[in-house]
Amino acid sequence: MTAQASQETRVAAITTGLDRLKRSLHPDPRATGPDAVHEPPWNSAYVAHADPAPAITARMADFGYSTDELHGRAGIRDDLAMAGPIQLLTSDGAQALRAICRGLKPYAPHNDYVVSHRLRGVEALSPFVHAMARDPGFLHAVSGVVGVPLIPHPLRDAGVQINYYGPPSDPTQAAPVAKWHLDGMNYVFTMTLSDHEEHAGGDYIYYRGHPRDFDTRRAEITAKGPAHAQVHTAPFQHVGDTMFTRGSRVYHAVTPVTRGDRITLAVSLFCPVLGRQDENRFWHSAPDDGLLRTMNNWRKLHQAIRRPATYCRRERIPILPIAPGG
Ligand SMILES: [Fe+2]
């Protein structure tokens, strides 16, 4: 492996400051889905039993975090940094989801803020995904992986997203990537809907270290990419393989796909008993959703933080009394 990333694997870092303000004032038009829904119904039998001991189980200490920086509170340990690959859905469930996400591809806008080709707010476009994110068995499974109770994220625009990677149709354009970034979300499950054999590139890479160190050495890390000693590649192989990432605390990126195509579904969740530790920031979301929509979304998020039980009742979200693995 070379010391510098090749052009095929080099990924820039997300912009900040004035660029975010400009994007917030001039957001892309909201994506709309198909006029009529043509997708199979969600079935609770699609939920798989997640492997309790996946190949990667990394705690926040493994990423250089000290005890006083961790999420959680007395009696609630919340320090899982990464875990996977796991299967949240059965093979049939993952294949059904793959077909649905492929069908939504024409509605996904291109944008160079974070993920180049991405459909946000998928719960509003897919009844299957909406039902999956509220299924008690699904929530039981994701809660069990992290060890805290999890529900669909109140920031619905950012909650479930589909990311599309593939060579650009116009060869003068850059291939879609995910730039190096931290998410606003604490609990992110990324599911690949492509077999690795179907594409070259498109690797989910992450920095196994503290964001403070990443920020200090940003130029070196982004230049070296996967060749950097502390940059690792998530072991996605088959349709349905899923990684948990504490997205708000682990820098990550996706390299360009040079052959074939790759689709991933990112499901972000919310811990109703640790809602005040949610790390979403207004100026992280506003460049995607625009100022007005972000203000409205923010109001809903803070209602859920202040009164989670009321929020769950109103949204018909099942409340799990305790994390199965906690
Ligand atoms: Fe991300």
mmCIF file of C-alpha atoms and ligand atoms in Angstrom:
data_model
loop_
_atom_site.group_PDB
_atom_site.id
_atom_site.type_symbol
_atom_site.label_atom_id
_atom_site.label_comp_id
_atom_site.label_asym_id
_atom_site.label_seq_id
_atom_site.Cartn_x
_atom_site.Cartn_y
_atom_site.Cartn_z
ATOM 1 C CA MET A 1 0.000 0.000 0.000
ATOM 2 C CA THR A 2 1.368 3.430 -0.911
ATOM 3 C CA ALA A 3 1.912 6.211 1.594
ATOM 4 C CA GLN A 4 -0.433 8.558 -0.274
ATOM 5 C CA ALA A 5 -3.976 7.709 -1.284
ATOM 6 C CA SER A 6 -4.434 7.444 -5.021
ATOM 7 C CA GLN A 7 -6.825 9.752 -6.818
ATOM 8 C CA GLU A 8 -9.331 6.895 -6.588
ATOM 9 C CA THR A 9 -9.360 6.827 -2.803
ATOM 10 C CA ARG A 10 -8.653 10.419 -1.757
ATOM 11 C CA VAL A 11 -11.622 12.127 -0.115
ATOM 12 C CA ALA A 12 -11.851 15.760 0.980
ATOM 13 C CA ALA A 13 -13.180 16.927 4.332
ATOM 14 C CA ILE A 14 -16.523 18.668 4.840
ATOM 15 C CA THR A 15 -16.596 22.465 4.657
ATOM 16 C CA THR A 16 -17.541 24.700 7.584
ATOM 17 C CA GLY A 17 -18.150 28.365 8.397
ATOM 18 C CA LEU A 18 -19.365 30.715 5.694
ATOM 19 C CA ASP A 19 -19.996 27.907 3.219
ATOM 20 C CA ARG A 20 -22.589 26.416 5.592
ATOM 21 C CA LEU A 21 -24.374 29.731 5.877
ATOM 22 C CA LYS A 22 -24.502 30.132 2.094
ATOM 23 C CA ARG A 23 -25.918 26.612 1.669
ATOM 24 C CA SER A 24 -28.466 27.240 4.451
ATOM 25 C CA LEU A 25 -29.794 30.277 2.640
ATOM 26 C CA HIS A 26 -29.982 28.467 -0.696
ATOM 27 C CA PRO A 27 -30.820 24.799 0.013
ATOM 28 C CA ASP A 28 -31.560 22.293 -2.735
ATOM 29 C CA PRO A 29 -35.269 21.764 -3.489
ATOM 30 C CA ARG A 30 -36.742 19.004 -1.333
ATOM 31 C CA ALA A 31 -36.670 15.567 -2.914
ATOM 32 C CA THR A 32 -40.051 14.100 -3.729
ATOM 33 C CA GLY A 33 -40.723 10.422 -4.290
ATOM 34 C CA PRO A 34 -42.877 8.580 -6.805
ATOM 35 C CA ASP A 35 -46.527 9.622 -7.136
ATOM 36 C CA ALA A 36 -47.712 6.135 -6.268
ATOM 37 C CA VAL A 37 -46.019 3.673 -3.956
ATOM 38 C CA HIS A 38 -45.038 0.388 -5.561
ATOM 39 C CA GLU A 39 -43.234 -1.530 -2.877
ATOM 40 C CA PRO A 40 -43.878 -4.648 -0.835
ATOM 41 C CA PRO A 41 -45.269 -4.145 2.656
ATOM 42 C CA TRP A 42 -42.962 -4.310 5.660
ATOM 43 C CA ASN A 43 -43.091 -7.609 7.530
ATOM 44 C CA SER A 44 -41.923 -7.978 11.133
ATOM 45 C CA ALA A 45 -40.538 -11.391 10.178
ATOM 46 C CA TYR A 46 -37.819 -9.507 8.233
ATOM 47 C CA VAL A 47 -36.040 -8.650 11.490
ATOM 48 C CA ALA A 48 -33.020 -10.894 12.060
ATOM 49 C CA HIS A 49 -31.363 -11.716 15.344
ATOM 50 C CA ALA A 50 -28.198 -9.597 15.405
ATOM 51 C CA ASP A 51 -24.938 -11.370 16.197
ATOM 52 C CA PRO A 52 -24.105 -10.468 19.814
ATOM 53 C CA ALA A 53 -20.341 -10.761 19.127
ATOM 54 C CA PRO A 54 -19.530 -9.194 15.737
ATOM 55 C CA ALA A 55 -15.999 -9.054 14.331
ATOM 56 C CA ILE A 56 -15.555 -5.409 15.330
ATOM 57 C CA THR A 57 -16.596 -4.183 18.757
ATOM 58 C CA ALA A 58 -14.731 -0.993 19.639
ATOM 59 C CA ARG A 59 -15.399 1.172 22.672
ATOM 60 C CA MET A 60 -14.878 4.915 22.920
ATOM 61 C CA ALA A 61 -11.652 4.351 24.891
ATOM 62 C CA ASP A 62 -10.267 2.593 21.795
ATOM 63 C CA PHE A 63 -10.728 5.896 19.952
ATOM 64 C CA GLY A 64 -8.859 7.908 22.600
ATOM 65 C CA TYR A 65 -11.856 9.212 24.512
ATOM 66 C CA SER A 66 -11.492 9.755 28.248
ATOM 67 C CA THR A 67 -14.158 8.723 30.764
ATOM 68 C CA ASP A 68 -15.432 12.266 31.254
ATOM 69 C CA GLU A 69 -16.149 12.634 27.523
ATOM 70 C CA LEU A 70 -18.502 9.661 27.243
ATOM 71 C CA HIS A 71 -22.236 9.645 26.666
ATOM 72 C CA GLY A 72 -24.392 7.910 29.262
ATOM 73 C CA ARG A 73 -25.076 8.587 32.905
ATOM 74 C CA ALA A 74 -25.036 6.742 36.213
ATOM 75 C CA GLY A 75 -26.455 3.279 35.549
ATOM 76 C CA ILE A 76 -26.419 3.673 31.757
ATOM 77 C CA ARG A 77 -23.180 2.742 30.022
ATOM 78 C CA ASP A 78 -23.145 4.239 26.535
ATOM 79 C CA ASP A 79 -19.620 3.937 25.197
ATOM 80 C CA LEU A 80 -19.841 1.706 22.126
ATOM 81 C CA ALA A 81 -17.950 3.392 19.268
ATOM 82 C CA MET A 82 -18.307 0.860 16.438
ATOM 83 C CA ALA A 83 -19.745 -2.616 16.015
ATOM 84 C CA GLY A 84 -20.325 -4.939 13.110
ATOM 85 C CA PRO A 85 -20.855 -6.336 10.672
ATOM 86 C CA ILE A 86 -24.242 -7.462 11.940
ATOM 87 C CA GLN A 87 -27.449 -8.454 10.166
ATOM 88 C CA LEU A 88 -30.505 -6.520 11.292
ATOM 89 C CA LEU A 89 -32.676 -7.984 8.535
ATOM 90 C CA THR A 90 -33.106 -11.451 7.105
ATOM 91 C CA SER A 91 -31.871 -12.058 3.575
ATOM 92 C CA ASP A 92 -35.418 -11.626 2.236
ATOM 93 C CA GLY A 93 -35.830 -8.385 4.178
ATOM 94 C CA ALA A 94 -32.515 -6.978 2.942
ATOM 95 C CA GLN A 95 -33.350 -7.899 -0.668
ATOM 96 C CA ALA A 96 -36.756 -6.226 -0.409
ATOM 97 C CA LEU A 97 -35.119 -3.108 0.996
ATOM 98 C CA ARG A 98 -32.490 -3.164 -1.764
ATOM 99 C CA ALA A 99 -35.183 -3.202 -4.445
ATOM 100 C CA ILE A 100 -37.004 -0.313 -2.765
ATOM 101 C CA CYS A 101 -33.853 1.808 -2.432
ATOM 102 C CA ARG A 102 -32.883 1.110 -6.048
ATOM 103 C CA GLY A 103 -36.326 2.264 -7.120
ATOM 104 C CA LEU A 104 -35.885 5.558 -5.267
ATOM 105 C CA LYS A 105 -32.554 6.380 -6.931
ATOM 106 C CA PRO A 106 -34.035 8.706 -9.601
ATOM 107 C CA TYR A 107 -35.356 10.941 -6.808
ATOM 108 C CA ALA A 108 -31.981 11.417 -5.039
ATOM 109 C CA PRO A 109 -30.374 14.818 -5.619
ATOM 110 C CA HIS A 110 -26.674 15.443 -6.147
ATOM 111 C CA ASN A 111 -25.023 17.759 -3.649
ATOM 112 C CA ASP A 112 -21.380 18.316 -2.733
ATOM 113 C CA TYR A 113 -21.878 19.219 0.960
ATOM 114 C CA VAL A 114 -21.254 15.799 2.602
ATOM 115 C CA VAL A 115 -22.589 12.829 0.614
ATOM 116 C CA SER A 116 -22.631 13.594 -3.106
ATOM 117 C CA HIS A 117 -25.711 11.585 -4.113
ATOM 118 C CA ARG A 118 -28.160 11.071 -1.314
ATOM 119 C CA LEU A 119 -31.880 10.825 -0.594
ATOM 120 C CA ARG A 120 -32.865 12.276 2.795
ATOM 121 C CA GLY A 121 -36.131 11.898 4.689
ATOM 122 C CA VAL A 122 -36.702 8.353 3.414
ATOM 123 C CA GLU A 123 -39.317 7.582 6.083
ATOM 124 C CA ALA A 124 -41.636 10.018 4.315
ATOM 125 C CA LEU A 125 -41.092 8.356 0.934
ATOM 126 C CA SER A 126 -41.158 4.651 1.800
ATOM 127 C CA PRO A 127 -43.918 3.051 3.936
ATOM 128 C CA PHE A 128 -41.643 -0.009 4.217
ATOM 129 C CA VAL A 129 -38.822 2.032 5.777
ATOM 130 C CA HIS A 130 -41.259 3.975 7.967
ATOM 131 C CA ALA A 131 -42.679 0.737 9.372
ATOM 132 C CA MET A 132 -39.226 -0.837 9.764
ATOM 133 C CA ALA A 133 -37.966 2.088 11.850
ATOM 134 C CA ARG A 134 -40.920 1.656 14.255
ATOM 135 C CA ASP A 135 -41.016 -2.108 14.388
ATOM 136 C CA PRO A 136 -40.618 -3.238 18.025
ATOM 137 C CA GLY A 137 -38.397 -6.143 16.940
ATOM 138 C CA PHE A 138 -36.161 -3.852 14.888
ATOM 139 C CA LEU A 139 -35.850 -1.357 17.742
ATOM 140 C CA HIS A 140 -35.180 -4.224 20.154
ATOM 141 C CA ALA A 141 -32.339 -5.409 17.902
ATOM 142 C CA VAL A 142 -30.635 -2.020 17.479
ATOM 143 C CA SER A 143 -31.070 -1.215 21.168
ATOM 144 C CA GLY A 144 -29.487 -4.538 22.042
ATOM 145 C CA VAL A 145 -26.415 -3.801 19.924
ATOM 146 C CA VAL A 146 -25.732 -0.432 21.557
ATOM 147 C CA GLY A 147 -27.035 -1.270 25.036
ATOM 148 C CA VAL A 148 -29.369 1.747 25.365
ATOM 149 C CA PRO A 149 -33.030 2.115 24.274
ATOM 150 C CA LEU A 150 -33.300 3.552 20.768
ATOM 151 C CA ILE A 151 -36.209 4.998 18.766
ATOM 152 C CA PRO A 152 -36.463 6.651 15.322
ATOM 153 C CA HIS A 153 -34.763 10.025 15.349
ATOM 154 C CA PRO A 154 -37.094 13.032 15.703
ATOM 155 C CA LEU A 155 -35.099 14.896 13.015
ATOM 156 C CA ARG A 156 -36.983 12.981 10.365
ATOM 157 C CA ASP A 157 -35.232 14.654 7.408
ATOM 158 C CA ALA A 158 -31.889 13.326 8.594
ATOM 159 C CA GLY A 159 -33.142 10.145 10.267
ATOM 160 C CA VAL A 160 -33.056 7.691 7.359
ATOM 161 C CA GLN A 161 -31.027 8.369 4.243
ATOM 162 C CA ILE A 162 -30.058 6.399 1.153
ATOM 163 C CA ASN A 163 -26.569 7.001 -0.261
ATOM 164 C CA TYR A 164 -25.787 6.198 -3.883
ATOM 165 C CA TYR A 165 -22.239 5.694 -5.145
ATOM 166 C CA GLY A 166 -21.138 4.978 -8.706
ATOM 167 C CA PRO A 167 -19.036 6.417 -11.505
ATOM 168 C CA PRO A 168 -20.508 9.696 -12.798
ATOM 169 C CA SER A 169 -22.399 9.525 -16.086
ATOM 170 C CA ASP A 170 -20.367 12.556 -17.189
ATOM 171 C CA PRO A 171 -16.674 11.562 -16.913
ATOM 172 C CA THR A 172 -15.663 15.198 -16.391
ATOM 173 C CA GLN A 173 -17.603 15.191 -13.105
ATOM 174 C CA ALA A 174 -16.212 13.878 -9.813
ATOM 175 C CA ALA A 175 -17.479 10.484 -8.632
ATOM 176 C CA PRO A 176 -19.852 10.575 -5.638
ATOM 177 C CA VAL A 177 -18.200 10.233 -2.230
ATOM 178 C CA ALA A 178 -18.898 10.909 1.410
ATOM 179 C CA LYS A 179 -16.423 13.553 2.531
ATOM 180 C CA TRP A 180 -14.630 13.143 5.844
ATOM 181 C CA HIS A 181 -17.093 14.264 8.483
ATOM 182 C CA LEU A 182 -18.702 13.715 11.856
ATOM 183 C CA ASP A 183 -22.462 13.172 11.891
ATOM 184 C CA GLY A 184 -24.858 15.092 14.067
ATOM 185 C CA MET A 185 -26.280 11.697 15.047
ATOM 186 C CA ASN A 186 -24.951 9.631 17.953
ATOM 187 C CA TYR A 187 -26.380 6.270 16.835
ATOM 188 C CA VAL A 188 -26.017 5.418 13.154
ATOM 189 C CA PHE A 189 -26.604 2.018 11.546
ATOM 190 C CA THR A 190 -25.216 1.845 8.008
ATOM 191 C CA MET A 191 -26.499 -1.085 5.963
ATOM 192 C CA THR A 192 -24.964 -1.954 2.616
ATOM 193 C CA LEU A 193 -27.478 -2.962 -0.031
ATOM 194 C CA SER A 194 -24.788 -4.102 -2.485
ATOM 195 C CA ASP A 195 -22.454 -7.065 -2.449
ATOM 196 C CA HIS A 196 -18.832 -5.927 -2.401
ATOM 197 C CA GLU A 197 -18.229 -7.918 -5.600
ATOM 198 C CA GLU A 198 -20.636 -5.610 -7.400
ATOM 199 C CA HIS A 199 -18.336 -2.597 -7.151
ATOM 200 C CA ALA A 200 -14.728 -1.414 -6.855
ATOM 201 C CA GLY A 201 -14.003 1.362 -4.372
ATOM 202 C CA GLY A 202 -16.868 2.733 -2.328
ATOM 203 C CA ASP A 203 -15.195 1.741 0.920
ATOM 204 C CA TYR A 204 -16.492 3.067 4.224
ATOM 205 C CA ILE A 205 -13.335 4.288 5.954
ATOM 206 C CA TYR A 206 -12.994 5.683 9.457
ATOM 207 C CA TYR A 207 -10.331 7.253 11.632
ATOM 208 C CA ARG A 208 -9.634 5.160 14.698
ATOM 209 C CA GLY A 209 -8.698 8.043 16.944
ATOM 210 C CA HIS A 210 -10.020 11.145 18.652
ATOM 211 C CA PRO A 211 -11.537 13.880 16.424
ATOM 212 C CA ARG A 212 -9.181 16.355 18.133
ATOM 213 C CA ASP A 213 -6.253 14.445 16.606
ATOM 214 C CA PHE A 214 -8.006 14.197 13.251
ATOM 215 C CA ASP A 215 -8.535 17.949 13.194
ATOM 216 C CA THR A 216 -4.875 18.560 14.044
ATOM 217 C CA ARG A 217 -3.641 16.183 11.348
ATOM 218 C CA ARG A 218 -6.469 16.661 8.872
ATOM 219 C CA ALA A 219 -4.287 17.390 5.824
ATOM 220 C CA GLU A 220 -2.085 14.344 6.386
ATOM 221 C CA ILE A 221 -5.001 11.970 7.078
ATOM 222 C CA THR A 222 -7.133 13.065 4.136
ATOM 223 C CA ALA A 223 -4.099 12.913 1.825
ATOM 224 C CA LYS A 224 -3.196 9.378 2.871
ATOM 225 C CA GLY A 225 -6.751 8.104 3.196
ATOM 226 C CA PRO A 226 -6.906 4.310 3.574
ATOM 227 C CA ALA A 227 -3.081 4.214 3.513
ATOM 228 C CA HIS A 228 -2.946 6.054 6.859
ATOM 229 C CA ALA A 229 -2.116 3.743 9.774
ATOM 230 C CA GLN A 230 -5.129 4.887 11.792
ATOM 231 C CA VAL A 231 -7.608 4.796 8.909
ATOM 232 C CA HIS A 232 -9.514 1.509 8.753
ATOM 233 C CA THR A 233 -12.024 0.092 6.301
ATOM 234 C CA ALA A 234 -15.356 -1.250 7.534
ATOM 235 C CA PRO A 235 -15.755 -4.912 6.504
ATOM 236 C CA PHE A 236 -18.924 -4.686 4.412
ATOM 237 C CA GLN A 237 -19.237 -7.744 2.178
ATOM 238 C CA HIS A 238 -22.823 -8.768 1.518
ATOM 239 C CA VAL A 239 -26.230 -7.205 1.061
ATOM 240 C CA GLY A 240 -27.586 -6.514 4.532
ATOM 241 C CA ASP A 241 -24.216 -6.211 6.318
ATOM 242 C CA THR A 242 -24.614 -3.417 8.841
ATOM 243 C CA MET A 243 -22.157 -1.385 10.926
ATOM 244 C CA PHE A 244 -23.023 0.622 13.997
ATOM 245 C CA THR A 245 -21.034 3.865 14.265
ATOM 246 C CA ARG A 246 -21.236 6.552 16.917
ATOM 247 C CA GLY A 247 -21.298 8.948 14.019
ATOM 248 C CA SER A 248 -20.984 12.125 16.051
ATOM 249 C CA ARG A 249 -17.695 10.930 17.557
ATOM 250 C CA VAL A 250 -15.980 8.931 14.801
ATOM 251 C CA TYR A 251 -14.660 10.650 11.675
ATOM 252 C CA HIS A 252 -15.660 8.681 8.587
ATOM 253 C CA ALA A 253 -15.815 8.960 4.789
ATOM 254 C CA VAL A 254 -16.630 6.853 1.722
ATOM 255 C CA THR A 255 -14.193 6.551 -1.180
ATOM 256 C CA PRO A 256 -15.361 6.895 -4.806
ATOM 257 C CA VAL A 257 -16.758 3.871 -6.624
ATOM 258 C CA THR A 258 -14.751 3.271 -9.803
ATOM 259 C CA ARG A 259 -16.728 0.286 -11.110
ATOM 260 C CA GLY A 260 -20.285 -0.898 -10.545
ATOM 261 C CA ASP A 261 -22.449 0.824 -7.995
ATOM 262 C CA ARG A 262 -23.099 0.738 -4.300
ATOM 263 C CA ILE A 263 -26.138 1.678 -2.247
ATOM 264 C CA THR A 264 -26.242 2.107 1.518
ATOM 265 C CA LEU A 265 -29.056 2.885 3.904
ATOM 266 C CA ALA A 266 -28.151 4.943 6.988
ATOM 267 C CA VAL A 267 -30.634 4.682 9.849
ATOM 268 C CA SER A 268 -30.016 7.146 12.680
ATOM 269 C CA LEU A 269 -31.670 6.665 16.027
ATOM 270 C CA PHE A 270 -32.318 8.591 19.209
ATOM 271 C CA CYS A 271 -32.004 7.568 22.843
ATOM 272 C CA PRO A 272 -35.041 8.966 24.682
ATOM 273 C CA VAL A 273 -33.415 8.660 28.111
ATOM 274 C CA LEU A 274 -30.225 10.430 26.968
ATOM 275 C CA GLY A 275 -31.892 12.939 24.629
ATOM 276 C CA ARG A 276 -30.015 15.921 26.046
ATOM 277 C CA GLN A 277 -26.790 14.321 24.840
ATOM 278 C CA ASP A 278 -27.929 14.411 21.215
ATOM 279 C CA GLU A 279 -25.140 16.071 19.249
ATOM 280 C CA ASN A 280 -27.059 17.441 16.304
ATOM 281 C CA ARG A 281 -26.253 21.091 15.743
ATOM 282 C CA PHE A 282 -28.429 23.551 13.907
ATOM 283 C CA TRP A 283 -25.666 24.573 11.525
ATOM 284 C CA HIS A 284 -24.928 20.964 10.635
ATOM 285 C CA SER A 285 -28.484 20.378 9.342
ATOM 286 C CA ALA A 286 -29.301 23.821 7.938
ATOM 287 C CA PRO A 287 -27.085 23.518 4.828
ATOM 288 C CA ASP A 288 -29.105 20.440 3.797
ATOM 289 C CA ASP A 289 -32.598 21.517 4.788
ATOM 290 C CA GLY A 290 -32.501 25.318 4.662
ATOM 291 C CA LEU A 291 -33.078 27.707 7.554
ATOM 292 C CA LEU A 292 -36.874 27.585 7.795
ATOM 293 C CA ARG A 293 -37.231 23.821 7.655
ATOM 294 C CA THR A 294 -34.368 23.368 10.105
ATOM 295 C CA MET A 295 -36.048 25.704 12.600
ATOM 296 C CA ASN A 296 -39.225 23.612 12.421
ATOM 297 C CA ASN A 297 -37.270 20.364 12.752
ATOM 298 C CA TRP A 298 -35.418 21.828 15.711
ATOM 299 C CA ARG A 299 -38.651 22.576 17.525
ATOM 300 C CA LYS A 300 -39.724 18.924 17.160
ATOM 301 C CA LEU A 301 -36.346 17.639 18.316
ATOM 302 C CA HIS A 302 -36.461 19.717 21.466
ATOM 303 C CA GLN A 303 -40.014 18.604 22.206
ATOM 304 C CA ALA A 304 -38.771 15.005 22.033
ATOM 305 C CA ILE A 305 -35.813 15.847 24.263
ATOM 306 C CA ARG A 306 -37.989 17.556 26.876
ATOM 307 C CA ARG A 307 -40.925 15.111 26.844
ATOM 308 C CA PRO A 308 -39.869 11.830 25.220
ATOM 309 C CA ALA A 309 -42.833 9.766 26.432
ATOM 310 C CA THR A 310 -45.325 12.276 24.983
ATOM 311 C CA TYR A 311 -43.376 12.319 21.746
ATOM 312 C CA CYS A 312 -43.403 8.514 21.457
ATOM 313 C CA ARG A 313 -47.141 8.281 22.165
ATOM 314 C CA ARG A 314 -47.961 10.926 19.584
ATOM 315 C CA GLU A 315 -45.728 9.324 16.948
ATOM 316 C CA ARG A 316 -46.852 5.782 17.843
ATOM 317 C CA ILE A 317 -43.315 4.742 18.581
ATOM 318 C CA PRO A 318 -43.029 1.724 20.877
ATOM 319 C CA ILE A 319 -41.180 2.526 24.079
ATOM 320 C CA LEU A 320 -38.842 -0.225 25.151
ATOM 321 C CA PRO A 321 -38.591 -0.251 28.927
ATOM 322 C CA ILE A 322 -34.900 -1.119 29.065
ATOM 323 C CA ALA A 323 -32.118 -1.912 26.653
ATOM 324 C CA PRO A 324 -31.973 -5.681 26.125
ATOM 325 C CA GLY A 325 -28.181 -5.758 26.209
ATOM 326 C CA GLY A 326 -27.702 -2.892 28.651
HETATM 327 FE FE FE B 1 -21.912 10.097 8.189
#
